[in-house]
Amino acid sequence: MAGVQHDAQVLDSHVHGAQLAGTQGLRRRALVGAALLTGVTGLVGCGKGVEKNGITPVDGTGGGTATARPPKPPTPPAPLGTPTPADWKALAESLSGKLLRPGDAGYPVAHQLYDPAYDSVLPAAVAECSDPADVATTLKFAERFKLPLTGKSGGHSYVGASTNHGGIVISVRPIAGITFDGTTARVGAGTPLKQVYTDFEAKGRIIPAGSCPTVGVAGLTLGGGLSLGNRAYGMTCDTVTQVQVVTADGKVRIANATSEPELYWACRGGGGGTLGVVTEFWFKTVASPLIGTFSVQWNWPDAAAVVQGWQRYLRTAPDEVWPSLRLTANPSGSQTASVFGVDVANDPGQALDRLIGAVGRKPHTHSSTPDRRFGPDPDGPRTVFYAGTDILGTPLTDSGISAVLAAMNTRAHDTRLAATAIFDPLGGAVSRLAVDATAFPWRRSFASIQWYSERGGATGQQAREWIAAGHKAVAGSAVGGYVNYLEASRPSGKLYFGPNLDRLRAAKAKYDPTDVFKLPYAL
């Protein structure tokens, strides 16, 4: 699927924190990478280390194989080998969109990802595809010359899976339109979340989505889609009723519950760039509600009590409440334990009081605000960051909490790393579906952790050591990882897809038997 986050991905998926429309809102220090609730949960994800390329899904309508402008042959038959200037020219002329190569005016921006660490990765061409036929044509060209092929939507892949060295990047960014048919929204795979929020709000509708404004809807959705609205509305992928996908054989397929059901299943949580390039999504939307938000911060000596109290609170919190715990170390040496929450029932004061009561410690600061709307974070600069992932199957034990705090103290505070451990709650609507209802496997899990850091006063190696210490600290409760927070050092598909791995492998074998779409993880 295009843009694998693996953004990438195209599942591009990084997440920033949540931002509410018309206000400054909360800005997470973490790049998450995946969710689509007009409202909150951002994915900022961008990662370290270039991996294999991935692809992201993009368009569709109807059932079965879609009818679309037939792909034009990019070049006349010729022997395999390095494309000549004439070959590239023929490809460019066969596309409705643009083909950008090194030296072209638009290339420097077109090949960039969110993370500047990948600016030195230079594909031979970026095909800015305007429709599924462009995707199919580019795919056939890459296959003919045996060129690396990668899909890209927003470009927020943590592991740089939205680009490659010397190959072709299929960018679906030009496929960015949004249309409504009643309460169903048809969204192009290249649409950034900022546009999703704007266009949806104009209709008074939302879906659960991430908060980073430049994350592509494809990366977020294909990886599952964590968001501030998960507990109330489910994962982003749970709102998908249909997708349009260009598969490895160049066919444009419509996948839904009755047509290509296994492809439809895999496109909902199976990661970007797995089986093809998605060009369009159909989402079932809900009315945009007035929501309340709350924020509370405790001094660091109370951190253990905060984690314990947050876990107690989450066990009985109503599905309408989404409380995110953050343990933060700043380069200045300060540390905080805080919770930012959203209440879809618009009674944030009551939610805040219950949380403070569960913690049993007097907070340093706290506030609540009703009558807000879901919306994206403000635009921010591109950032080099380091990130990791864990899914907690159960709450942390007291020893696990102590180990996490030790990692925050010794690996983050003492090195002056800018680091945040972000604990986002699962449960609620996420858990109402069966584990195998979609490819996203963590329906019965307790919470997601994103280990997010920027260097601050530390080094990149120290950031990686902090993430590794975090993994070790929660190992007793961890059951896997979130594919939109993919880590180059942990490529096992079992980690990200758990009990759904074998079914995803079968779908890969059916729709991409020759492994055209190389993955940043091992199925």
Short mmCIF file of C-alpha atoms in Angstrom, two decimals:
data_model
loop_
_atom_site.label_atom_id
_atom_site.label_comp_id
_atom_site.label_asym_id
_atom_site.label_seq_id
_atom_site.Cartn_x
_atom_site.Cartn_y
_atom_site.Cartn_z
CA MET A 1 0.00 0.00 0.00
CA ALA A 2 1.46 3.26 -0.80
CA GLY A 3 3.43 5.29 1.55
CA VAL A 4 4.28 2.76 4.05
CA GLN A 5 4.50 4.94 8.38
CA HIS A 6 5.19 3.52 7.49
CA ASP A 7 3.83 6.70 6.16
CA ALA A 8 5.26 4.07 4.46
CA GLN A 9 5.10 3.22 3.98
CA VAL A 10 2.93 4.83 2.52
CA LEU A 11 1.61 4.13 5.44
CA ASP A 12 3.21 6.96 6.67
CA SER A 13 2.37 7.27 10.01
CA HIS A 14 3.97 9.52 12.59
CA VAL A 15 1.85 11.25 15.09
CA HIS A 16 2.29 14.54 16.81
CA GLY A 17 -0.03 14.84 19.71
CA ALA A 18 -3.37 16.26 19.57
CA GLN A 19 -4.37 19.67 18.55
CA LEU A 20 -7.86 20.99 18.79
CA ALA A 21 -9.29 23.17 16.08
CA GLY A 22 -8.92 26.85 16.77
CA THR A 23 -6.61 26.42 19.74
CA GLN A 24 -3.01 25.73 20.45
CA GLY A 25 -3.84 22.33 21.85
CA LEU A 26 -1.43 19.68 22.94
CA ARG A 27 1.71 19.07 20.95
CA ARG A 28 3.22 15.67 21.47
CA ARG A 29 6.89 15.33 21.35
CA ALA A 30 6.35 12.12 19.51
CA LEU A 31 6.02 11.42 15.92
CA VAL A 32 3.47 8.79 15.77
CA GLY A 33 2.31 7.90 12.43
CA ALA A 34 -1.18 6.75 12.03
CA ALA A 35 -4.91 7.52 12.90
CA LEU A 36 -7.59 9.48 11.22
CA LEU A 37 -10.11 10.87 13.64
CA THR A 38 -10.83 14.36 12.77
CA GLY A 39 -9.66 15.25 15.95
CA VAL A 40 -6.80 13.93 17.70
CA THR A 41 -4.11 11.41 18.07
CA GLY A 42 -1.42 12.55 15.86
CA LEU A 43 1.16 10.50 14.27
CA VAL A 44 4.42 12.17 13.86
CA GLY A 45 6.45 9.22 13.15
CA CYS A 46 9.66 9.48 11.41
CA GLY A 47 12.47 7.15 12.07
CA LYS A 48 16.11 6.27 11.95
CA GLY A 49 17.76 3.95 9.53
CA VAL A 50 16.80 3.33 5.93
CA GLU A 51 14.99 0.06 5.39
CA LYS A 52 13.44 -1.67 2.42
CA ASN A 53 10.86 0.29 0.55
CA GLY A 54 7.13 -0.02 1.11
CA ILE A 55 4.00 1.02 -0.71
CA THR A 56 0.72 2.59 0.30
CA PRO A 57 -2.84 2.00 -0.98
CA VAL A 58 -4.76 4.67 -2.76
CA ASP A 59 -8.17 4.83 -4.80
CA GLY A 60 -11.41 2.94 -5.38
CA THR A 61 -15.15 2.71 -6.04
CA GLY A 62 -17.66 0.06 -6.94
CA GLY A 63 -16.96 -3.62 -6.60
CA GLY A 64 -14.47 -5.94 -8.23
CA THR A 65 -11.85 -4.56 -10.58
CA ALA A 66 -12.32 -0.84 -11.10
CA THR A 67 -12.62 0.77 -14.48
CA ALA A 68 -10.12 3.55 -15.01
CA ARG A 69 -8.10 5.22 -17.73
CA PRO A 70 -6.05 2.37 -19.21
CA PRO A 71 -2.32 2.62 -18.47
CA LYS A 72 -0.28 3.89 -21.42
CA PRO A 73 2.82 1.91 -22.28
CA PRO A 74 5.74 3.99 -20.97
CA THR A 75 8.17 2.75 -23.62
CA PRO A 76 8.24 0.37 -26.54
CA PRO A 77 9.63 -3.11 -25.82
CA ALA A 78 13.32 -3.07 -25.08
CA PRO A 79 15.84 -5.28 -23.33
CA LEU A 80 16.19 -5.03 -19.57
CA GLY A 81 18.85 -2.71 -18.26
CA THR A 82 19.37 0.80 -16.99
CA PRO A 83 16.70 3.14 -18.36
CA THR A 84 18.02 5.51 -20.98
CA PRO A 85 17.11 9.20 -21.12
CA ALA A 86 14.67 8.23 -23.88
CA ASP A 87 13.07 5.65 -21.58
CA TRP A 88 12.55 8.22 -18.83
CA LYS A 89 11.17 10.72 -21.33
CA ALA A 90 8.69 8.15 -22.63
CA LEU A 91 7.57 7.36 -19.09
CA ALA A 92 7.09 11.05 -18.32
CA GLU A 93 5.00 11.54 -21.45
CA SER A 94 2.82 8.54 -20.59
CA LEU A 95 1.77 9.97 -17.21
CA SER A 96 -1.01 12.42 -16.47
CA GLY A 97 0.99 13.53 -13.45
CA LYS A 98 4.63 14.61 -13.25
CA LEU A 99 7.83 12.60 -13.34
CA LEU A 100 10.55 14.38 -11.38
CA ARG A 101 14.20 13.42 -11.67
CA PRO A 102 17.39 14.76 -10.07
CA GLY A 103 18.00 18.21 -11.52
CA ASP A 104 14.31 18.98 -12.04
CA ALA A 105 12.97 22.00 -10.19
CA GLY A 106 10.46 20.07 -8.07
CA TYR A 107 12.68 17.11 -7.22
CA PRO A 108 14.35 18.43 -4.01
CA VAL A 109 10.98 18.77 -2.29
CA ALA A 110 9.32 15.78 -3.94
CA HIS A 111 11.91 13.29 -2.68
CA GLN A 112 11.95 14.57 0.92
CA LEU A 113 10.45 12.74 3.87
CA TYR A 114 9.36 14.35 7.12
CA ASP A 115 12.62 13.30 8.81
CA PRO A 116 15.60 15.26 7.40
CA ALA A 117 17.80 12.27 8.22
CA TYR A 118 16.70 10.80 4.88
CA ASP A 119 17.47 13.83 2.72
CA SER A 120 20.55 12.06 1.33
CA VAL A 121 18.47 9.15 0.03
CA LEU A 122 18.01 9.93 -3.67
CA PRO A 123 15.58 7.95 -5.84
CA ALA A 124 16.16 8.00 -9.60
CA ALA A 125 12.67 9.45 -10.04
CA VAL A 126 9.54 10.48 -8.18
CA ALA A 127 6.35 9.76 -10.11
CA GLU A 128 3.67 12.15 -8.87
CA CYS A 129 0.70 10.06 -9.90
CA SER A 130 -2.64 11.76 -10.54
CA ASP A 131 -4.73 8.59 -10.89
CA PRO A 132 -4.54 4.78 -10.63
CA ALA A 133 -3.48 4.47 -14.27
CA ASP A 134 -0.35 6.52 -13.53
CA VAL A 135 0.42 4.16 -10.65
CA ALA A 136 0.00 1.08 -12.88
CA THR A 137 2.14 2.58 -15.64
CA THR A 138 4.94 3.45 -13.24
CA LEU A 139 4.75 0.04 -11.63
CA LYS A 140 5.19 -1.70 -14.98
CA PHE A 141 8.13 0.56 -15.85
CA ALA A 142 9.87 -0.25 -12.58
CA GLU A 143 9.22 -3.95 -13.09
CA ARG A 144 10.58 -3.87 -16.62
CA PHE A 145 13.88 -2.36 -15.48
CA LYS A 146 13.98 -4.15 -12.12
CA LEU A 147 14.13 -0.84 -10.27
CA PRO A 148 13.38 -0.51 -6.53
CA LEU A 149 9.82 0.67 -6.06
CA THR A 150 8.36 2.54 -3.10
CA GLY A 151 4.99 4.11 -2.37
CA LYS A 152 4.61 7.46 -0.63
CA SER A 153 1.68 9.40 0.77
CA GLY A 154 2.73 11.78 3.55
CA GLY A 155 6.33 10.61 3.92
CA HIS A 156 6.34 10.18 7.71
CA SER A 157 7.74 6.67 7.85
CA TYR A 158 9.83 6.14 10.98
CA VAL A 159 12.28 3.97 9.04
CA GLY A 160 12.41 5.92 5.79
CA ALA A 161 10.26 3.34 4.03
CA SER A 162 8.73 6.00 1.77
CA THR A 163 11.87 6.37 -0.31
CA ASN A 164 14.72 4.36 -1.82
CA HIS A 165 18.15 4.69 -3.40
CA GLY A 166 18.19 4.76 -7.20
CA GLY A 167 14.66 3.49 -7.77
CA ILE A 168 11.23 5.01 -8.31
CA VAL A 169 8.98 6.53 -5.67
CA ILE A 170 5.28 6.38 -6.49
CA SER A 171 3.85 9.46 -4.82
CA VAL A 172 0.07 9.56 -4.46
CA ARG A 173 0.07 13.07 -3.04
CA PRO A 174 -1.72 14.49 -6.13
CA ILE A 175 -4.60 12.09 -5.43
CA ALA A 176 -5.94 14.26 -2.66
CA GLY A 177 -9.59 15.01 -3.31
CA ILE A 178 -12.45 14.54 -0.84
CA THR A 179 -16.09 14.06 -1.82
CA PHE A 180 -19.14 13.14 0.25
CA ASP A 181 -22.07 10.89 -0.56
CA GLY A 182 -24.32 11.29 2.44
CA THR A 183 -22.26 10.31 5.47
CA THR A 184 -19.64 8.42 3.44
CA ALA A 185 -16.46 10.29 2.52
CA ARG A 186 -14.35 9.29 -0.46
CA VAL A 187 -10.77 10.38 0.22
CA GLY A 188 -7.73 10.25 -2.05
CA ALA A 189 -4.77 8.43 -0.54
CA GLY A 190 -2.49 11.44 -0.83
CA THR A 191 -4.72 13.69 1.27
CA PRO A 192 -2.94 15.15 4.31
CA LEU A 193 -4.76 15.10 7.64
CA LYS A 194 -4.94 18.89 7.71
CA GLN A 195 -7.16 18.78 4.62
CA VAL A 196 -9.18 15.88 6.04
CA TYR A 197 -10.04 17.88 9.14
CA THR A 198 -10.86 21.03 7.19
CA ASP A 199 -13.11 19.38 4.61
CA PHE A 200 -14.79 17.07 7.09
CA GLU A 201 -15.51 19.86 9.56
CA ALA A 202 -17.16 21.86 6.78
CA LYS A 203 -19.65 18.97 6.59
CA GLY A 204 -19.91 18.61 10.37
CA ARG A 205 -18.35 15.12 10.22
CA ILE A 206 -15.29 13.34 11.61
CA ILE A 207 -13.43 10.08 11.66
CA PRO A 208 -10.89 9.02 14.31
CA ALA A 209 -7.59 10.35 12.92
CA GLY A 210 -4.12 11.53 13.81
CA SER A 211 -3.15 15.08 14.65
CA CYS A 212 -0.01 15.72 12.61
CA PRO A 213 -1.25 17.98 9.78
CA THR A 214 1.14 16.66 7.11
CA VAL A 215 0.68 12.93 7.73
CA GLY A 216 -0.97 11.24 4.78
CA VAL A 217 -4.30 9.56 5.33
CA ALA A 218 -2.97 6.39 3.69
CA GLY A 219 -0.15 5.72 6.11
CA LEU A 220 -2.32 6.39 9.12
CA THR A 221 -5.17 4.18 7.97
CA LEU A 222 -3.19 1.28 6.56
CA GLY A 223 -1.36 0.79 9.84
CA GLY A 224 -4.60 0.83 11.83
CA GLY A 225 -4.84 4.44 12.93
CA LEU A 226 -4.29 5.40 16.55
CA SER A 227 -6.05 8.59 17.58
CA LEU A 228 -7.58 10.58 20.41
CA GLY A 229 -10.94 9.24 19.31
CA ASN A 230 -10.03 5.54 19.41
CA ARG A 231 -11.92 4.63 22.55
CA ALA A 232 -15.09 6.39 21.39
CA TYR A 233 -15.01 5.54 17.67
CA GLY A 234 -12.45 2.77 17.09
CA MET A 235 -9.36 2.74 14.92
CA THR A 236 -9.19 4.80 11.76
CA CYS A 237 -9.22 1.57 9.75
CA ASP A 238 -12.49 0.54 11.43
CA THR A 239 -14.27 3.34 9.57
CA VAL A 240 -13.09 2.17 6.13
CA THR A 241 -15.83 0.61 4.00
CA GLN A 242 -13.89 0.28 0.76
CA VAL A 243 -10.49 0.88 -0.82
CA GLN A 244 -9.13 1.19 -4.34
CA VAL A 245 -5.78 -0.51 -4.80
CA VAL A 246 -3.33 -0.98 -7.66
CA THR A 247 -1.86 -4.42 -7.01
CA ALA A 248 1.45 -5.88 -8.15
CA ASP A 249 -0.02 -7.14 -11.43
CA GLY A 250 -1.02 -3.58 -12.37
CA LYS A 251 -4.74 -4.19 -11.90
CA VAL A 252 -6.90 -1.51 -10.29
CA ARG A 253 -9.06 -3.31 -7.76
CA ILE A 254 -11.95 -2.29 -5.55
CA ALA A 255 -11.86 -4.09 -2.22
CA ASN A 256 -14.66 -4.22 0.32
CA ALA A 257 -16.51 -6.76 2.46
CA THR A 258 -17.85 -8.67 -0.56
CA SER A 259 -15.34 -7.93 -3.35
CA GLU A 260 -11.69 -8.88 -2.76
CA PRO A 261 -12.42 -9.35 0.98
CA GLU A 262 -8.89 -10.49 1.89
CA LEU A 263 -7.38 -7.42 0.24
CA TYR A 264 -9.89 -5.27 2.11
CA TRP A 265 -9.00 -7.00 5.37
CA ALA A 266 -5.25 -6.49 4.86
CA CYS A 267 -5.67 -2.80 4.04
CA ARG A 268 -7.15 -2.22 7.48
CA GLY A 269 -4.16 -2.46 9.77
CA GLY A 270 -1.79 -4.58 7.67
CA GLY A 271 0.65 -1.74 7.10
CA GLY A 272 1.46 0.42 4.12
CA GLY A 273 3.11 -0.91 1.01
CA THR A 274 2.25 -4.51 1.78
CA LEU A 275 0.13 -5.64 -1.17
CA GLY A 276 -0.13 -2.69 -3.53
CA VAL A 277 -0.59 1.04 -3.82
CA VAL A 278 -3.86 2.33 -2.37
CA THR A 279 -5.25 5.30 -4.23
CA GLU A 280 -8.56 5.92 -2.48
CA PHE A 281 -10.49 5.21 0.72
CA TRP A 282 -14.19 5.28 1.56
CA PHE A 283 -14.84 6.21 5.19
CA LYS A 284 -18.05 6.04 7.18
CA THR A 285 -18.16 9.25 9.20
CA VAL A 286 -19.90 10.37 12.38
CA ALA A 287 -21.22 13.76 13.43
CA SER A 288 -18.51 16.06 14.79
CA PRO A 289 -19.19 16.46 18.52
CA LEU A 290 -18.34 19.18 20.97
CA ILE A 291 -15.67 17.68 23.20
CA GLY A 292 -13.90 18.58 26.39
CA THR A 293 -10.18 18.39 27.09
CA PHE A 294 -8.23 18.25 30.31
CA SER A 295 -4.58 18.50 31.24
CA VAL A 296 -2.85 17.73 34.52
CA GLN A 297 0.80 17.65 35.57
CA TRP A 298 2.51 16.24 38.65
CA ASN A 299 6.00 16.74 40.01
CA TRP A 300 8.45 13.98 39.16
CA PRO A 301 8.71 12.47 42.68
CA ASP A 302 5.05 11.47 42.25
CA ALA A 303 5.67 9.74 38.89
CA ALA A 304 5.21 6.16 40.18
CA ALA A 305 1.90 7.07 41.82
CA VAL A 306 0.81 8.80 38.60
CA VAL A 307 1.44 5.70 36.48
CA GLN A 308 -0.31 3.46 39.00
CA GLY A 309 -3.27 5.84 39.29
CA TRP A 310 -3.56 6.28 35.52
CA GLN A 311 -3.72 2.51 35.11
CA ARG A 312 -6.39 2.22 37.80
CA TYR A 313 -8.39 5.02 36.22
CA LEU A 314 -8.19 3.52 32.75
CA ARG A 315 -9.68 0.20 33.92
CA THR A 316 -13.01 1.90 34.71
CA ALA A 317 -12.95 5.04 32.55
CA PRO A 318 -15.92 5.41 30.18
CA ASP A 319 -15.29 4.78 26.49
CA GLU A 320 -15.86 8.48 25.79
CA VAL A 321 -12.70 9.40 27.72
CA TRP A 322 -9.24 9.11 26.17
CA PRO A 323 -6.47 9.90 28.71
CA SER A 324 -2.88 9.87 27.43
CA LEU A 325 -0.05 9.56 29.97
CA ARG A 326 3.30 11.21 29.20
CA LEU A 327 6.55 10.79 31.12
CA THR A 328 8.90 13.52 29.96
CA ALA A 329 12.58 14.38 30.38
CA ASN A 330 13.78 17.75 29.09
CA PRO A 331 17.34 18.73 28.11
CA SER A 332 17.21 21.36 30.87
CA GLY A 333 17.09 18.56 33.42
CA SER A 334 13.44 18.92 34.39
CA GLN A 335 11.09 15.92 34.39
CA THR A 336 7.30 15.71 34.54
CA ALA A 337 4.51 13.18 34.66
CA SER A 338 1.36 14.43 32.96
CA VAL A 339 -1.90 13.36 31.37
CA PHE A 340 -3.70 15.01 28.48
CA GLY A 341 -7.25 13.82 27.95
CA VAL A 342 -10.23 14.11 25.66
CA ASP A 343 -13.83 13.58 26.74
CA VAL A 344 -16.27 13.07 23.89
CA ALA A 345 -19.10 13.44 26.43
CA ASN A 346 -17.89 17.06 26.90
CA ASP A 347 -17.63 16.82 30.70
CA PRO A 348 -13.86 17.18 31.15
CA GLY A 349 -14.04 18.49 34.71
CA GLN A 350 -15.59 15.28 35.99
CA ALA A 351 -13.08 13.14 34.05
CA LEU A 352 -10.20 15.18 35.49
CA ASP A 353 -11.48 14.90 39.06
CA ARG A 354 -11.79 11.12 38.76
CA LEU A 355 -8.25 10.85 37.39
CA ILE A 356 -6.76 13.00 40.17
CA GLY A 357 -8.63 10.91 42.72
CA ALA A 358 -7.23 7.70 41.23
CA VAL A 359 -3.68 9.05 41.41
CA GLY A 360 -4.06 10.26 45.00
CA ARG A 361 -1.41 12.96 44.71
CA LYS A 362 -1.88 16.70 44.53
CA PRO A 363 -1.07 17.87 40.98
CA HIS A 364 1.26 20.74 40.23
CA THR A 365 -1.12 22.17 37.62
CA HIS A 366 -4.42 21.12 36.11
CA SER A 367 -7.13 22.54 33.84
CA SER A 368 -10.15 21.50 31.79
CA THR A 369 -11.95 23.10 28.86
CA PRO A 370 -15.34 22.11 27.38
CA ASP A 371 -16.88 22.87 23.98
CA ARG A 372 -13.96 22.16 21.68
CA ARG A 373 -13.62 20.29 18.38
CA PHE A 374 -11.24 17.70 17.08
CA GLY A 375 -8.57 19.13 14.78
CA PRO A 376 -4.92 18.88 13.71
CA ASP A 377 -1.81 20.32 15.29
CA PRO A 378 -0.36 23.47 13.70
CA ASP A 379 2.31 22.98 11.07
CA GLY A 380 5.80 22.53 12.45
CA PRO A 381 9.33 22.17 11.09
CA ARG A 382 10.75 18.90 9.82
CA THR A 383 12.54 17.15 12.67
CA VAL A 384 15.12 14.43 13.16
CA PHE A 385 13.80 12.08 15.81
CA TYR A 386 14.17 8.61 17.29
CA ALA A 387 11.19 6.46 18.17
CA GLY A 388 10.13 3.01 19.29
CA THR A 389 6.96 1.09 20.10
CA ASP A 390 5.46 -1.33 22.57
CA ILE A 391 1.90 -2.61 22.99
CA LEU A 392 1.00 -3.41 26.57
CA GLY A 393 -1.23 -6.44 26.85
CA THR A 394 -1.77 -5.76 30.55
CA PRO A 395 -1.02 -2.90 32.96
CA LEU A 396 2.56 -2.55 34.17
CA THR A 397 3.49 -4.20 37.43
CA ASP A 398 5.11 -2.14 40.18
CA SER A 399 8.50 -3.49 39.13
CA GLY A 400 7.76 -2.59 35.52
CA ILE A 401 6.86 0.95 36.54
CA SER A 402 10.09 1.24 38.53
CA ALA A 403 12.08 0.04 35.51
CA VAL A 404 10.42 2.61 33.22
CA LEU A 405 11.17 5.42 35.65
CA ALA A 406 14.77 4.20 35.99
CA ALA A 407 15.12 4.39 32.20
CA MET A 408 13.71 7.92 32.25
CA ASN A 409 16.19 8.88 34.97
CA THR A 410 19.39 7.25 33.79
CA ARG A 411 18.96 7.07 30.03
CA ALA A 412 17.09 10.33 29.45
CA HIS A 413 17.48 12.79 32.34
CA ASP A 414 21.13 12.04 33.04
CA THR A 415 22.11 12.38 29.37
CA ARG A 416 19.97 15.51 28.83
CA LEU A 417 17.98 13.75 26.13
CA ALA A 418 14.66 15.27 25.04
CA ALA A 419 12.46 12.22 25.60
CA THR A 420 8.82 11.36 26.18
CA ALA A 421 7.25 7.99 26.87
CA ILE A 422 3.71 8.35 25.52
CA PHE A 423 1.16 5.88 26.88
CA ASP A 424 -1.99 6.01 24.74
CA PRO A 425 -4.99 4.01 25.98
CA LEU A 426 -6.69 1.29 23.98
CA GLY A 427 -9.93 -0.43 24.95
CA GLY A 428 -13.38 1.01 24.37
CA ALA A 429 -14.50 0.83 20.75
CA VAL A 430 -11.13 -0.64 19.72
CA SER A 431 -11.90 -3.77 21.72
CA ARG A 432 -15.43 -4.25 20.39
CA LEU A 433 -14.20 -5.97 17.22
CA ALA A 434 -12.72 -9.44 17.07
CA VAL A 435 -8.91 -9.71 16.99
CA ASP A 436 -9.09 -10.95 13.39
CA ALA A 437 -11.83 -8.57 12.21
CA THR A 438 -9.11 -6.43 10.60
CA ALA A 439 -5.37 -6.89 10.23
CA PHE A 440 -4.76 -4.65 13.28
CA PRO A 441 -4.23 -7.29 15.98
CA TRP A 442 -4.16 -5.48 19.33
CA ARG A 443 -7.90 -5.34 20.07
CA ARG A 444 -7.60 -6.84 23.54
CA SER A 445 -4.55 -4.86 24.64
CA PHE A 446 -4.34 -2.25 27.38
CA ALA A 447 -2.29 0.57 25.87
CA SER A 448 0.23 1.62 23.25
CA ILE A 449 3.59 3.14 24.15
CA GLN A 450 5.55 5.37 21.83
CA TRP A 451 9.11 6.03 22.93
CA TYR A 452 9.87 9.35 21.28
CA SER A 453 13.02 11.44 21.51
CA GLU A 454 15.02 14.21 19.93
CA ARG A 455 18.69 14.62 20.74
CA GLY A 456 18.51 17.65 23.00
CA GLY A 457 21.89 17.60 24.74
CA ALA A 458 22.48 13.92 24.03
CA THR A 459 23.58 11.85 21.02
CA GLY A 460 21.64 9.69 18.61
CA GLN A 461 23.18 6.59 20.19
CA GLN A 462 22.01 7.68 23.63
CA ALA A 463 18.50 8.14 22.23
CA ARG A 464 18.56 4.58 20.88
CA GLU A 465 19.85 3.28 24.21
CA TRP A 466 16.95 4.96 26.01
CA ILE A 467 14.45 3.31 23.66
CA ALA A 468 16.11 -0.08 24.19
CA ALA A 469 15.95 0.44 27.96
CA GLY A 470 12.25 1.25 27.61
CA HIS A 471 11.61 -1.99 25.73
CA LYS A 472 13.40 -3.96 28.44
CA ALA A 473 11.49 -2.18 31.20
CA VAL A 474 8.05 -3.13 29.89
CA ALA A 475 8.95 -6.58 28.53
CA GLY A 476 6.86 -8.34 31.18
CA SER A 477 3.65 -6.68 29.95
CA ALA A 478 4.43 -6.07 26.26
CA VAL A 479 2.81 -8.25 23.60
CA GLY A 480 3.96 -6.54 20.40
CA GLY A 481 4.38 -3.21 18.62
CA TYR A 482 2.40 -0.81 16.44
CA VAL A 483 3.41 -1.04 12.79
CA ASN A 484 3.10 2.72 12.23
CA TYR A 485 5.84 3.16 14.85
CA LEU A 486 8.05 0.67 13.03
CA GLU A 487 11.63 0.22 14.23
CA ALA A 488 14.48 -0.68 11.89
CA SER A 489 16.15 -2.72 14.62
CA ARG A 490 13.00 -4.82 15.16
CA PRO A 491 11.76 -5.94 11.72
CA SER A 492 9.91 -9.11 12.71
CA GLY A 493 6.38 -9.16 11.32
CA LYS A 494 5.29 -11.21 14.33
CA LEU A 495 5.99 -8.19 16.56
CA TYR A 496 3.57 -5.97 14.63
CA PHE A 497 0.88 -8.39 13.51
CA GLY A 498 0.86 -11.07 16.20
CA PRO A 499 -1.95 -13.61 15.68
CA ASN A 500 -2.87 -12.08 12.30
CA LEU A 501 0.54 -12.65 10.72
CA ASP A 502 -0.25 -15.90 8.90
CA ARG A 503 -3.39 -14.46 7.31
CA LEU A 504 -1.46 -11.39 6.19
CA ARG A 505 1.22 -13.64 4.70
CA ALA A 506 -1.45 -15.48 2.74
CA ALA A 507 -2.82 -12.21 1.36
CA LYS A 508 0.70 -11.15 0.39
CA ALA A 509 1.24 -14.43 -1.43
CA LYS A 510 -2.03 -14.00 -3.32
CA TYR A 511 -1.72 -10.37 -4.38
CA ASP A 512 2.07 -9.95 -4.59
CA PRO A 513 3.49 -13.44 -5.21
CA THR A 514 6.74 -12.12 -6.70
CA ASP A 515 7.37 -9.63 -3.88
CA VAL A 516 7.19 -6.50 -6.01
CA PHE A 517 6.48 -4.42 -2.93
CA LYS A 518 9.46 -4.89 -0.60
CA LEU A 519 8.59 -4.44 3.06
CA PRO A 520 10.46 -2.78 5.93
CA TYR A 521 9.50 -5.75 8.09
CA ALA A 522 9.60 -9.50 7.55
CA LEU A 523 6.35 -11.32 6.86
#
